[in-house]
Amino acid sequence: MPEIITTIAELRARVAEARRWAHQDGSSDAPVGRVVLVPTMGALHDGHLRLVSSARDLGGFVVVSIFVNPLQFGPGEDLDRYPRTLDADVAALEGLADVVFAPTASEMYPHGPSETRVTAGASGSLFEGASRPGHFDGVLTVVSKLFNIVQPDVAVFGQKDAQQVHVIGRMVDDLNLPVSIAVVDTVRESDGLALSSRNRYLEEDDRLAAVTLSRALAEAAEAAAAGVGEALAAAHARVAAEPAVKLDYLAIVDPETFREASPDHHGPALMLIAARVGTTRLIDNARLTT
Ligand code: PAF
């Protein structure tokens, strides 16, 4: 079983020990003393486990953080009902992670909600940021705290949260943080639904309707050769055919800038979708070429 550590001081000591040991031992093929962090909020599913096994493949000492970060939830969001399944999470990480860092909120925010925040700026106020004001500031603040606590060489995130990956990449560049970001593809159910900790909220009928998001993306990708407008129209048509899906946003962005692609955009692009199905808000995205 991975070791469970709940305090920052202990975690720092354990990571320092792992680095020292790797330098002395020298027998591993992994770059000496490499530390890889996989930040999560727990309720782990196969998508998370893919992140952690990618971390394992990078070699070195793998730390998985499990912390439901209050700062990234807005008023009326699902902070209280967000699933917390620490024992099952730790069991699922057997053989994959060296350490699980599972701090309490008071360990992470001993003075209450952090007064100092990392702000995501303009990219963080679009799409997810427009629907969830302050969300990305909360994400960047906790991720930068985790980077400072663990001081990883590499941190692994999932492409499922494409805008999160973008704003974290910008933070790392803008603030010259000494960490590399690795991004792992989305893991899907056999019908295409992207794995998410929130899928467990879906009632049976909603679960059937939820596949509309990935279908809309797939149909848009097929239509994309004809242009941005055609791809958007294909996705909108698929969503309109399923009344249980209440669209929040559907957009095609330039993956470099995360700004909406112009109608004559040619080249790699990213389609983003967010919708409410029953009481559950889902997001997904797909790369396409227009
Ligand atoms: O993607 C998540 O689970 C969270 O946003 C993260 C990166 C762990 C920060 O709380």
PDB file of C-alpha atoms and ligand atoms in Angstrom:
ATOM      1  CA  MET A   1       0.000   0.000   0.000  1.00  0.00           C
ATOM      2  CA  PRO A   2       1.214   3.554  -0.580  1.00  0.00           C
ATOM      3  CA  GLU A   3       2.192   5.441   2.537  1.00  0.00           C
ATOM      4  CA  ILE A   4      -0.474   7.963   3.634  1.00  0.00           C
ATOM      5  CA  ILE A   5       0.867  11.314   4.774  1.00  0.00           C
ATOM      6  CA  THR A   6      -1.376  14.080   6.052  1.00  0.00           C
ATOM      7  CA  THR A   7       1.001  16.865   7.077  1.00  0.00           C
ATOM      8  CA  ILE A   8       3.122  19.159   4.940  1.00  0.00           C
ATOM      9  CA  ALA A   9       6.162  18.757   7.198  1.00  0.00           C
ATOM     10  CA  GLU A  10       6.100  14.963   6.998  1.00  0.00           C
ATOM     11  CA  LEU A  11       5.550  15.000   3.259  1.00  0.00           C
ATOM     12  CA  ARG A  12       8.503  17.343   2.714  1.00  0.00           C
ATOM     13  CA  ALA A  13      10.711  15.108   4.871  1.00  0.00           C
ATOM     14  CA  ARG A  14       9.586  11.979   2.983  1.00  0.00           C
ATOM     15  CA  VAL A  15      10.240  13.522  -0.443  1.00  0.00           C
ATOM     16  CA  ALA A  16      13.667  14.754   0.679  1.00  0.00           C
ATOM     17  CA  GLU A  17      14.477  11.259   1.942  1.00  0.00           C
ATOM     18  CA  ALA A  18      13.377   9.703  -1.379  1.00  0.00           C
ATOM     19  CA  ARG A  19      15.608  12.119  -3.303  1.00  0.00           C
ATOM     20  CA  ARG A  20      18.590  11.384  -1.030  1.00  0.00           C
ATOM     21  CA  TRP A  21      18.049   7.654  -1.279  1.00  0.00           C
ATOM     22  CA  ALA A  22      17.826   7.784  -5.081  1.00  0.00           C
ATOM     23  CA  HIS A  23      21.095   9.743  -5.273  1.00  0.00           C
ATOM     24  CA  GLN A  24      22.905   7.259  -3.041  1.00  0.00           C
ATOM     25  CA  ASP A  25      21.413   4.111  -4.545  1.00  0.00           C
ATOM     26  CA  GLY A  26      21.859   5.015  -8.211  1.00  0.00           C
ATOM     27  CA  SER A  27      20.532   1.588  -9.267  1.00  0.00           C
ATOM     28  CA  SER A  28      17.269   2.823 -10.755  1.00  0.00           C
ATOM     29  CA  ASP A  29      16.929   3.671 -14.467  1.00  0.00           C
ATOM     30  CA  ALA A  30      14.777   6.652 -13.514  1.00  0.00           C
ATOM     31  CA  PRO A  31      16.421  10.065 -13.682  1.00  0.00           C
ATOM     32  CA  VAL A  32      18.071  10.295 -10.299  1.00  0.00           C
ATOM     33  CA  GLY A  33      15.758  11.544  -7.619  1.00  0.00           C
ATOM     34  CA  ARG A  34      12.920  12.458  -9.948  1.00  0.00           C
ATOM     35  CA  VAL A  35       9.693  13.235  -8.099  1.00  0.00           C
ATOM     36  CA  VAL A  36       6.390  13.040  -9.976  1.00  0.00           C
ATOM     37  CA  LEU A  37       3.191  14.574  -8.580  1.00  0.00           C
ATOM     38  CA  VAL A  38      -0.356  13.668  -9.592  1.00  0.00           C
ATOM     39  CA  PRO A  39      -2.750  16.198  -8.007  1.00  0.00           C
ATOM     40  CA  THR A  40      -6.306  14.860  -7.546  1.00  0.00           C
ATOM     41  CA  MET A  41      -9.404  15.463  -5.489  1.00  0.00           C
ATOM     42  CA  GLY A  42      -9.832  11.718  -4.900  1.00  0.00           C
ATOM     43  CA  ALA A  43     -12.893   9.615  -5.804  1.00  0.00           C
ATOM     44  CA  LEU A  44     -10.414   7.971  -8.112  1.00  0.00           C
ATOM     45  CA  HIS A  45     -11.556   6.248 -11.300  1.00  0.00           C
ATOM     46  CA  ASP A  46      -9.675   4.646 -14.168  1.00  0.00           C
ATOM     47  CA  GLY A  47      -8.937   8.074 -15.651  1.00  0.00           C
ATOM     48  CA  HIS A  48      -6.992   9.021 -12.519  1.00  0.00           C
ATOM     49  CA  LEU A  49      -5.296   5.633 -12.432  1.00  0.00           C
ATOM     50  CA  ARG A  50      -4.129   6.254 -16.017  1.00  0.00           C
ATOM     51  CA  LEU A  51      -2.547   9.513 -14.804  1.00  0.00           C
ATOM     52  CA  VAL A  52      -0.807   7.702 -11.985  1.00  0.00           C
ATOM     53  CA  SER A  53       0.435   4.854 -14.173  1.00  0.00           C
ATOM     54  CA  SER A  54       1.809   7.458 -16.608  1.00  0.00           C
ATOM     55  CA  ALA A  55       3.556   9.028 -13.626  1.00  0.00           C
ATOM     56  CA  ARG A  56       4.933   5.601 -12.690  1.00  0.00           C
ATOM     57  CA  ASP A  57       6.184   5.110 -16.288  1.00  0.00           C
ATOM     58  CA  LEU A  58       8.116   8.380 -16.008  1.00  0.00           C
ATOM     59  CA  GLY A  59      10.128   6.733 -13.248  1.00  0.00           C
ATOM     60  CA  GLY A  60      11.021   8.078  -9.861  1.00  0.00           C
ATOM     61  CA  PHE A  61       9.041   8.711  -6.711  1.00  0.00           C
ATOM     62  CA  VAL A  62       5.294   9.101  -7.289  1.00  0.00           C
ATOM     63  CA  VAL A  63       3.203  11.300  -4.995  1.00  0.00           C
ATOM     64  CA  VAL A  64      -0.580  11.405  -5.454  1.00  0.00           C
ATOM     65  CA  SER A  65      -2.297  14.237  -3.630  1.00  0.00           C
ATOM     66  CA  ILE A  66      -5.917  13.802  -2.614  1.00  0.00           C
ATOM     67  CA  PHE A  67      -7.495  17.032  -1.473  1.00  0.00           C
ATOM     68  CA  VAL A  68     -10.972  18.406  -2.176  1.00  0.00           C
ATOM     69  CA  ASN A  69      -9.955  22.024  -2.514  1.00  0.00           C
ATOM     70  CA  PRO A  70     -12.679  24.332  -1.141  1.00  0.00           C
ATOM     71  CA  LEU A  71     -11.156  27.324  -2.926  1.00  0.00           C
ATOM     72  CA  GLN A  72     -12.159  26.074  -6.369  1.00  0.00           C
ATOM     73  CA  PHE A  73     -15.861  25.525  -5.570  1.00  0.00           C
ATOM     74  CA  GLY A  74     -18.295  28.422  -5.920  1.00  0.00           C
ATOM     75  CA  PRO A  75     -21.346  29.090  -3.733  1.00  0.00           C
ATOM     76  CA  GLY A  76     -24.043  26.479  -4.432  1.00  0.00           C
ATOM     77  CA  GLU A  77     -21.602  24.067  -6.098  1.00  0.00           C
ATOM     78  CA  ASP A  78     -21.043  20.467  -4.981  1.00  0.00           C
ATOM     79  CA  LEU A  79     -18.248  20.947  -2.397  1.00  0.00           C
ATOM     80  CA  ASP A  80     -20.259  19.265   0.364  1.00  0.00           C
ATOM     81  CA  ARG A  81     -21.483  16.334  -1.676  1.00  0.00           C
ATOM     82  CA  TYR A  82     -18.230  15.840  -3.619  1.00  0.00           C
ATOM     83  CA  PRO A  83     -17.438  12.122  -3.123  1.00  0.00           C
ATOM     84  CA  ARG A  84     -14.752  11.401  -0.527  1.00  0.00           C
ATOM     85  CA  THR A  85     -13.524   7.808  -0.738  1.00  0.00           C
ATOM     86  CA  LEU A  86     -10.022   7.866   0.756  1.00  0.00           C
ATOM     87  CA  ASP A  87      -9.782   4.183   1.774  1.00  0.00           C
ATOM     88  CA  ALA A  88     -10.852   2.942  -1.659  1.00  0.00           C
ATOM     89  CA  ASP A  89      -8.561   5.496  -3.329  1.00  0.00           C
ATOM     90  CA  VAL A  90      -5.533   4.349  -1.356  1.00  0.00           C
ATOM     91  CA  ALA A  91      -6.323   0.699  -2.145  1.00  0.00           C
ATOM     92  CA  ALA A  92      -6.617   1.530  -5.868  1.00  0.00           C
ATOM     93  CA  LEU A  93      -3.166   3.150  -5.784  1.00  0.00           C
ATOM     94  CA  GLU A  94      -1.457  -0.031  -4.571  1.00  0.00           C
ATOM     95  CA  GLY A  95       1.615  -0.618  -6.733  1.00  0.00           C
ATOM     96  CA  LEU A  96       1.189   2.740  -8.522  1.00  0.00           C
ATOM     97  CA  ALA A  97       1.958   5.461  -5.984  1.00  0.00           C
ATOM     98  CA  ASP A  98       4.686   5.671  -3.367  1.00  0.00           C
ATOM     99  CA  VAL A  99       2.909   8.231  -1.217  1.00  0.00           C
ATOM    100  CA  VAL A 100      -0.636   9.549  -0.907  1.00  0.00           C
ATOM    101  CA  PHE A 101      -0.665  13.096   0.421  1.00  0.00           C
ATOM    102  CA  ALA A 102      -4.100  13.617   1.968  1.00  0.00           C
ATOM    103  CA  PRO A 103      -4.032  16.839   4.008  1.00  0.00           C
ATOM    104  CA  THR A 104      -7.013  18.317   5.836  1.00  0.00           C
ATOM    105  CA  ALA A 105      -8.365  21.731   4.841  1.00  0.00           C
ATOM    106  CA  SER A 106      -6.848  23.216   7.998  1.00  0.00           C
ATOM    107  CA  GLU A 107      -3.433  21.761   7.110  1.00  0.00           C
ATOM    108  CA  MET A 108      -3.612  23.402   3.665  1.00  0.00           C
ATOM    109  CA  TYR A 109      -5.307  26.622   4.787  1.00  0.00           C
ATOM    110  CA  PRO A 110      -4.401  27.094   8.464  1.00  0.00           C
ATOM    111  CA  HIS A 111      -5.537  30.743   8.431  1.00  0.00           C
ATOM    112  CA  GLY A 112      -8.826  29.941   6.675  1.00  0.00           C
ATOM    113  CA  PRO A 113      -9.355  30.568   2.964  1.00  0.00           C
ATOM    114  CA  SER A 114      -6.086  31.827   1.517  1.00  0.00           C
ATOM    115  CA  GLU A 115      -5.956  35.623   1.208  1.00  0.00           C
ATOM    116  CA  THR A 116      -3.157  35.349  -1.303  1.00  0.00           C
ATOM    117  CA  ARG A 117      -4.345  33.855  -4.592  1.00  0.00           C
ATOM    118  CA  VAL A 118      -2.835  33.025  -7.940  1.00  0.00           C
ATOM    119  CA  THR A 119      -5.145  34.499 -10.555  1.00  0.00           C
ATOM    120  CA  ALA A 120      -5.697  32.837 -13.884  1.00  0.00           C
ATOM    121  CA  GLY A 121      -6.263  36.100 -15.758  1.00  0.00           C
ATOM    122  CA  ALA A 122      -8.151  36.331 -19.020  1.00  0.00           C
ATOM    123  CA  SER A 123      -7.874  32.635 -20.018  1.00  0.00           C
ATOM    124  CA  GLY A 124      -9.365  31.726 -16.673  1.00  0.00           C
ATOM    125  CA  SER A 125     -12.444  33.881 -17.144  1.00  0.00           C
ATOM    126  CA  LEU A 126     -13.672  32.158 -20.310  1.00  0.00           C
ATOM    127  CA  PHE A 127     -15.758  28.956 -20.676  1.00  0.00           C
ATOM    128  CA  GLU A 128     -15.387  27.083 -17.338  1.00  0.00           C
ATOM    129  CA  GLY A 129     -14.202  30.314 -15.750  1.00  0.00           C
ATOM    130  CA  ALA A 130     -17.280  32.203 -16.994  1.00  0.00           C
ATOM    131  CA  SER A 131     -19.618  29.513 -15.661  1.00  0.00           C
ATOM    132  CA  ARG A 132     -17.681  29.061 -12.428  1.00  0.00           C
ATOM    133  CA  PRO A 133     -16.269  32.471 -11.453  1.00  0.00           C
ATOM    134  CA  GLY A 134     -13.103  32.156  -9.369  1.00  0.00           C
ATOM    135  CA  HIS A 135     -12.770  28.436 -10.112  1.00  0.00           C
ATOM    136  CA  PHE A 136      -9.409  28.655 -11.848  1.00  0.00           C
ATOM    137  CA  ASP A 137      -7.974  31.043  -9.254  1.00  0.00           C
ATOM    138  CA  GLY A 138      -8.817  28.353  -6.688  1.00  0.00           C
ATOM    139  CA  VAL A 139      -7.239  25.653  -8.855  1.00  0.00           C
ATOM    140  CA  LEU A 140      -4.051  27.647  -9.511  1.00  0.00           C
ATOM    141  CA  THR A 141      -3.709  28.612  -5.872  1.00  0.00           C
ATOM    142  CA  VAL A 142      -3.895  25.026  -4.636  1.00  0.00           C
ATOM    143  CA  VAL A 143      -1.755  23.673  -7.486  1.00  0.00           C
ATOM    144  CA  SER A 144       0.956  26.226  -6.781  1.00  0.00           C
ATOM    145  CA  LYS A 145       0.785  25.339  -3.072  1.00  0.00           C
ATOM    146  CA  LEU A 146       1.154  21.651  -3.989  1.00  0.00           C
ATOM    147  CA  PHE A 147       4.088  22.494  -6.271  1.00  0.00           C
ATOM    148  CA  ASN A 148       5.735  24.385  -3.408  1.00  0.00           C
ATOM    149  CA  ILE A 149       5.059  21.605  -0.916  1.00  0.00           C
ATOM    150  CA  VAL A 150       6.157  18.643  -3.066  1.00  0.00           C
ATOM    151  CA  GLN A 151       8.590  20.437  -5.422  1.00  0.00           C
ATOM    152  CA  PRO A 152       8.005  17.845  -8.126  1.00  0.00           C
ATOM    153  CA  ASP A 153      10.103  17.575 -11.276  1.00  0.00           C
ATOM    154  CA  VAL A 154       6.996  16.604 -13.238  1.00  0.00           C
ATOM    155  CA  ALA A 155       3.267  17.040 -12.537  1.00  0.00           C
ATOM    156  CA  VAL A 156       0.672  15.009 -14.411  1.00  0.00           C
ATOM    157  CA  PHE A 157      -2.799  16.291 -15.405  1.00  0.00           C
ATOM    158  CA  GLY A 158      -5.628  14.934 -17.567  1.00  0.00           C
ATOM    159  CA  GLN A 159      -6.649  16.361 -20.935  1.00  0.00           C
ATOM    160  CA  LYS A 160     -10.276  15.913 -19.795  1.00  0.00           C
ATOM    161  CA  ASP A 161      -9.837  19.260 -17.982  1.00  0.00           C
ATOM    162  CA  ALA A 162      -8.342  20.963 -21.031  1.00  0.00           C
ATOM    163  CA  GLN A 163      -8.784  24.529 -19.800  1.00  0.00           C
ATOM    164  CA  GLN A 164      -7.262  23.597 -16.443  1.00  0.00           C
ATOM    165  CA  VAL A 165      -4.244  22.185 -18.305  1.00  0.00           C
ATOM    166  CA  HIS A 166      -4.017  25.437 -20.277  1.00  0.00           C
ATOM    167  CA  VAL A 167      -4.129  27.770 -17.269  1.00  0.00           C
ATOM    168  CA  ILE A 168      -1.669  25.612 -15.318  1.00  0.00           C
ATOM    169  CA  GLY A 169       0.714  25.652 -18.308  1.00  0.00           C
ATOM    170  CA  ARG A 170       0.412  29.451 -18.442  1.00  0.00           C
ATOM    171  CA  MET A 171       1.071  29.730 -14.709  1.00  0.00           C
ATOM    172  CA  VAL A 172       4.199  27.574 -15.028  1.00  0.00           C
ATOM    173  CA  ASP A 173       5.456  29.715 -17.952  1.00  0.00           C
ATOM    174  CA  ASP A 174       4.423  33.074 -16.517  1.00  0.00           C
ATOM    175  CA  LEU A 175       5.905  32.407 -13.077  1.00  0.00           C
ATOM    176  CA  ASN A 176       8.913  30.332 -14.263  1.00  0.00           C
ATOM    177  CA  LEU A 177       7.966  27.444 -12.013  1.00  0.00           C
ATOM    178  CA  PRO A 178      10.611  24.695 -12.162  1.00  0.00           C
ATOM    179  CA  VAL A 179       8.255  21.840 -13.060  1.00  0.00           C
ATOM    180  CA  SER A 180       7.356  20.052 -16.309  1.00  0.00           C
ATOM    181  CA  ILE A 181       3.729  19.369 -17.057  1.00  0.00           C
ATOM    182  CA  ALA A 182       2.730  16.009 -18.560  1.00  0.00           C
ATOM    183  CA  VAL A 183      -0.757  15.654 -20.034  1.00  0.00           C
ATOM    184  CA  VAL A 184      -2.567  12.322 -20.347  1.00  0.00           C
ATOM    185  CA  ASP A 185      -5.454  11.599 -22.727  1.00  0.00           C
ATOM    186  CA  THR A 186      -9.023  11.289 -21.479  1.00  0.00           C
ATOM    187  CA  VAL A 187     -10.201   7.802 -20.533  1.00  0.00           C
ATOM    188  CA  ARG A 188     -13.719   6.951 -21.735  1.00  0.00           C
ATOM    189  CA  GLU A 189     -16.445   4.403 -21.035  1.00  0.00           C
ATOM    190  CA  SER A 190     -17.100   1.991 -23.925  1.00  0.00           C
ATOM    191  CA  ASP A 191     -19.899   4.268 -25.224  1.00  0.00           C
ATOM    192  CA  GLY A 192     -17.610   7.319 -25.213  1.00  0.00           C
ATOM    193  CA  LEU A 193     -18.600   9.068 -21.956  1.00  0.00           C
ATOM    194  CA  ALA A 194     -15.486  10.659 -20.446  1.00  0.00           C
ATOM    195  CA  LEU A 195     -14.708   9.274 -16.992  1.00  0.00           C
ATOM    196  CA  SER A 196     -15.363  11.788 -14.226  1.00  0.00           C
ATOM    197  CA  SER A 197     -15.806  11.575 -10.470  1.00  0.00           C
ATOM    198  CA  ARG A 198     -19.138  13.350 -11.022  1.00  0.00           C
ATOM    199  CA  ASN A 199     -20.515  10.559 -13.278  1.00  0.00           C
ATOM    200  CA  ARG A 200     -21.564   8.758 -10.113  1.00  0.00           C
ATOM    201  CA  TYR A 201     -24.218  11.476  -9.554  1.00  0.00           C
ATOM    202  CA  LEU A 202     -25.985  10.515 -12.825  1.00  0.00           C
ATOM    203  CA  GLU A 203     -29.375   8.785 -12.535  1.00  0.00           C
ATOM    204  CA  GLU A 204     -29.893   5.895 -14.972  1.00  0.00           C
ATOM    205  CA  ASP A 205     -31.703   7.983 -17.630  1.00  0.00           C
ATOM    206  CA  ASP A 206     -29.198  10.792 -17.297  1.00  0.00           C
ATOM    207  CA  ARG A 207     -26.350   8.346 -17.766  1.00  0.00           C
ATOM    208  CA  LEU A 208     -27.851   7.363 -21.139  1.00  0.00           C
ATOM    209  CA  ALA A 209     -28.320  11.004 -22.131  1.00  0.00           C
ATOM    210  CA  ALA A 210     -24.787  11.932 -20.993  1.00  0.00           C
ATOM    211  CA  VAL A 211     -23.232  10.134 -23.942  1.00  0.00           C
ATOM    212  CA  THR A 212     -24.562  13.005 -26.079  1.00  0.00           C
ATOM    213  CA  LEU A 213     -21.514  15.092 -25.119  1.00  0.00           C
ATOM    214  CA  SER A 214     -18.933  12.694 -26.568  1.00  0.00           C
ATOM    215  CA  ARG A 215     -21.179  11.967 -29.579  1.00  0.00           C
ATOM    216  CA  ALA A 216     -21.462  15.679 -30.306  1.00  0.00           C
ATOM    217  CA  LEU A 217     -17.664  15.952 -30.200  1.00  0.00           C
ATOM    218  CA  ALA A 218     -17.190  12.926 -32.465  1.00  0.00           C
ATOM    219  CA  GLU A 219     -19.696  14.229 -35.013  1.00  0.00           C
ATOM    220  CA  ALA A 220     -18.080  17.653 -34.930  1.00  0.00           C
ATOM    221  CA  ALA A 221     -14.653  16.089 -35.544  1.00  0.00           C
ATOM    222  CA  GLU A 222     -16.041  14.357 -38.637  1.00  0.00           C
ATOM    223  CA  ALA A 223     -17.585  17.584 -39.929  1.00  0.00           C
ATOM    224  CA  ALA A 224     -14.518  19.688 -39.104  1.00  0.00           C
ATOM    225  CA  ALA A 225     -12.792  19.275 -42.471  1.00  0.00           C
ATOM    226  CA  ALA A 226     -15.591  21.453 -43.894  1.00  0.00           C
ATOM    227  CA  GLY A 227     -14.838  24.239 -41.395  1.00  0.00           C
ATOM    228  CA  VAL A 228     -15.463  25.659 -37.923  1.00  0.00           C
ATOM    229  CA  GLY A 229     -19.108  26.544 -38.633  1.00  0.00           C
ATOM    230  CA  GLU A 230     -19.919  23.052 -39.912  1.00  0.00           C
ATOM    231  CA  ALA A 231     -18.265  21.404 -36.904  1.00  0.00           C
ATOM    232  CA  LEU A 232     -20.226  23.605 -34.496  1.00  0.00           C
ATOM    233  CA  ALA A 233     -23.466  22.959 -36.384  1.00  0.00           C
ATOM    234  CA  ALA A 234     -22.947  19.181 -36.214  1.00  0.00           C
ATOM    235  CA  ALA A 235     -22.366  19.302 -32.458  1.00  0.00           C
ATOM    236  CA  HIS A 236     -25.320  21.646 -31.833  1.00  0.00           C
ATOM    237  CA  ALA A 237     -27.604  19.335 -33.835  1.00  0.00           C
ATOM    238  CA  ARG A 238     -26.596  16.343 -31.709  1.00  0.00           C
ATOM    239  CA  VAL A 239     -27.194  18.247 -28.452  1.00  0.00           C
ATOM    240  CA  ALA A 240     -30.534  19.636 -29.653  1.00  0.00           C
ATOM    241  CA  ALA A 241     -31.743  16.064 -30.279  1.00  0.00           C
ATOM    242  CA  GLU A 242     -31.408  15.197 -26.551  1.00  0.00           C
ATOM    243  CA  PRO A 243     -33.671  17.394 -24.402  1.00  0.00           C
ATOM    244  CA  ALA A 244     -32.201  15.999 -21.157  1.00  0.00           C
ATOM    245  CA  VAL A 245     -28.913  17.732 -21.987  1.00  0.00           C
ATOM    246  CA  LYS A 246     -28.927  21.433 -21.075  1.00  0.00           C
ATOM    247  CA  LEU A 247     -26.032  23.016 -22.893  1.00  0.00           C
ATOM    248  CA  ASP A 248     -23.832  25.462 -21.002  1.00  0.00           C
ATOM    249  CA  TYR A 249     -21.263  26.175 -23.715  1.00  0.00           C
ATOM    250  CA  LEU A 250     -20.001  24.661 -26.941  1.00  0.00           C
ATOM    251  CA  ALA A 251     -17.016  26.273 -28.612  1.00  0.00           C
ATOM    252  CA  ILE A 252     -14.034  25.667 -30.823  1.00  0.00           C
ATOM    253  CA  VAL A 253     -10.806  27.209 -29.573  1.00  0.00           C
ATOM    254  CA  ASP A 254      -7.276  27.622 -30.774  1.00  0.00           C
ATOM    255  CA  PRO A 255      -5.438  25.209 -28.441  1.00  0.00           C
ATOM    256  CA  GLU A 256      -2.451  27.553 -28.142  1.00  0.00           C
ATOM    257  CA  THR A 257      -4.400  30.582 -26.934  1.00  0.00           C
ATOM    258  CA  PHE A 258      -7.654  29.062 -25.690  1.00  0.00           C
ATOM    259  CA  ARG A 259      -9.477  31.857 -27.522  1.00  0.00           C
ATOM    260  CA  GLU A 260     -12.436  31.078 -29.787  1.00  0.00           C
ATOM    261  CA  ALA A 261     -11.275  30.016 -33.256  1.00  0.00           C
ATOM    262  CA  SER A 262     -12.281  32.357 -36.072  1.00  0.00           C
ATOM    263  CA  PRO A 263     -14.749  30.975 -38.652  1.00  0.00           C
ATOM    264  CA  ASP A 264     -11.888  30.633 -41.169  1.00  0.00           C
ATOM    265  CA  HIS A 265      -9.504  28.913 -38.726  1.00  0.00           C
ATOM    266  CA  HIS A 266      -7.535  26.154 -40.457  1.00  0.00           C
ATOM    267  CA  GLY A 267      -5.477  23.663 -38.508  1.00  0.00           C
ATOM    268  CA  PRO A 268      -5.547  21.964 -35.123  1.00  0.00           C
ATOM    269  CA  ALA A 269      -8.352  23.097 -32.857  1.00  0.00           C
ATOM    270  CA  LEU A 270     -10.085  22.000 -29.701  1.00  0.00           C
ATOM    271  CA  MET A 271     -13.835  21.668 -29.232  1.00  0.00           C
ATOM    272  CA  LEU A 272     -15.099  22.265 -25.695  1.00  0.00           C
ATOM    273  CA  ILE A 273     -18.479  21.286 -24.354  1.00  0.00           C
ATOM    274  CA  ALA A 274     -20.143  21.725 -20.961  1.00  0.00           C
ATOM    275  CA  ALA A 275     -23.699  20.739 -20.138  1.00  0.00           C
ATOM    276  CA  ARG A 276     -25.965  19.868 -17.280  1.00  0.00           C
ATOM    277  CA  VAL A 277     -27.552  16.415 -17.371  1.00  0.00           C
ATOM    278  CA  GLY A 278     -30.097  16.121 -14.562  1.00  0.00           C
ATOM    279  CA  THR A 279     -28.350  17.702 -11.581  1.00  0.00           C
ATOM    280  CA  THR A 280     -24.873  16.886 -12.855  1.00  0.00           C
ATOM    281  CA  ARG A 281     -22.630  19.278 -14.740  1.00  0.00           C
ATOM    282  CA  LEU A 282     -20.315  17.527 -17.185  1.00  0.00           C
ATOM    283  CA  ILE A 283     -17.469  18.771 -19.382  1.00  0.00           C
ATOM    284  CA  ASP A 284     -15.615  17.167 -22.260  1.00  0.00           C
ATOM    285  CA  ASN A 285     -13.405  18.187 -25.166  1.00  0.00           C
ATOM    286  CA  ALA A 286     -11.865  16.774 -28.332  1.00  0.00           C
ATOM    287  CA  ARG A 287      -9.072  17.716 -30.662  1.00  0.00           C
ATOM    288  CA  LEU A 288     -10.129  18.275 -34.238  1.00  0.00           C
ATOM    289  CA  THR A 289      -8.677  19.716 -37.407  1.00  0.00           C
ATOM    290  CA  THR A 290     -10.587  22.361 -39.318  1.00  0.00           C
TER     291      THR A 290
HETATM  292  O1  PAF B   1      -8.390  18.309 -11.504  1.00  0.00           O
HETATM  293  C1  PAF B   1      -8.562  18.260 -10.265  1.00  0.00           C
HETATM  294  O2  PAF B   1      -8.927  17.235  -9.700  1.00  0.00           O
HETATM  295  C2  PAF B   1      -8.331  19.516  -9.432  1.00  0.00           C
HETATM  296  O3  PAF B   1      -8.747  20.654 -10.113  1.00  0.00           O
HETATM  297  C3  PAF B   1      -6.876  19.660  -8.967  1.00  0.00           C
HETATM  298  C4  PAF B   1      -5.920  19.852 -10.132  1.00  0.00           C
HETATM  299  C5  PAF B   1      -6.478  18.440  -8.160  1.00  0.00           C
HETATM  300  C6  PAF B   1      -6.739  20.889  -8.051  1.00  0.00           C
HETATM  301  O4  PAF B   1      -7.558  20.780  -6.942  1.00  0.00           O
END
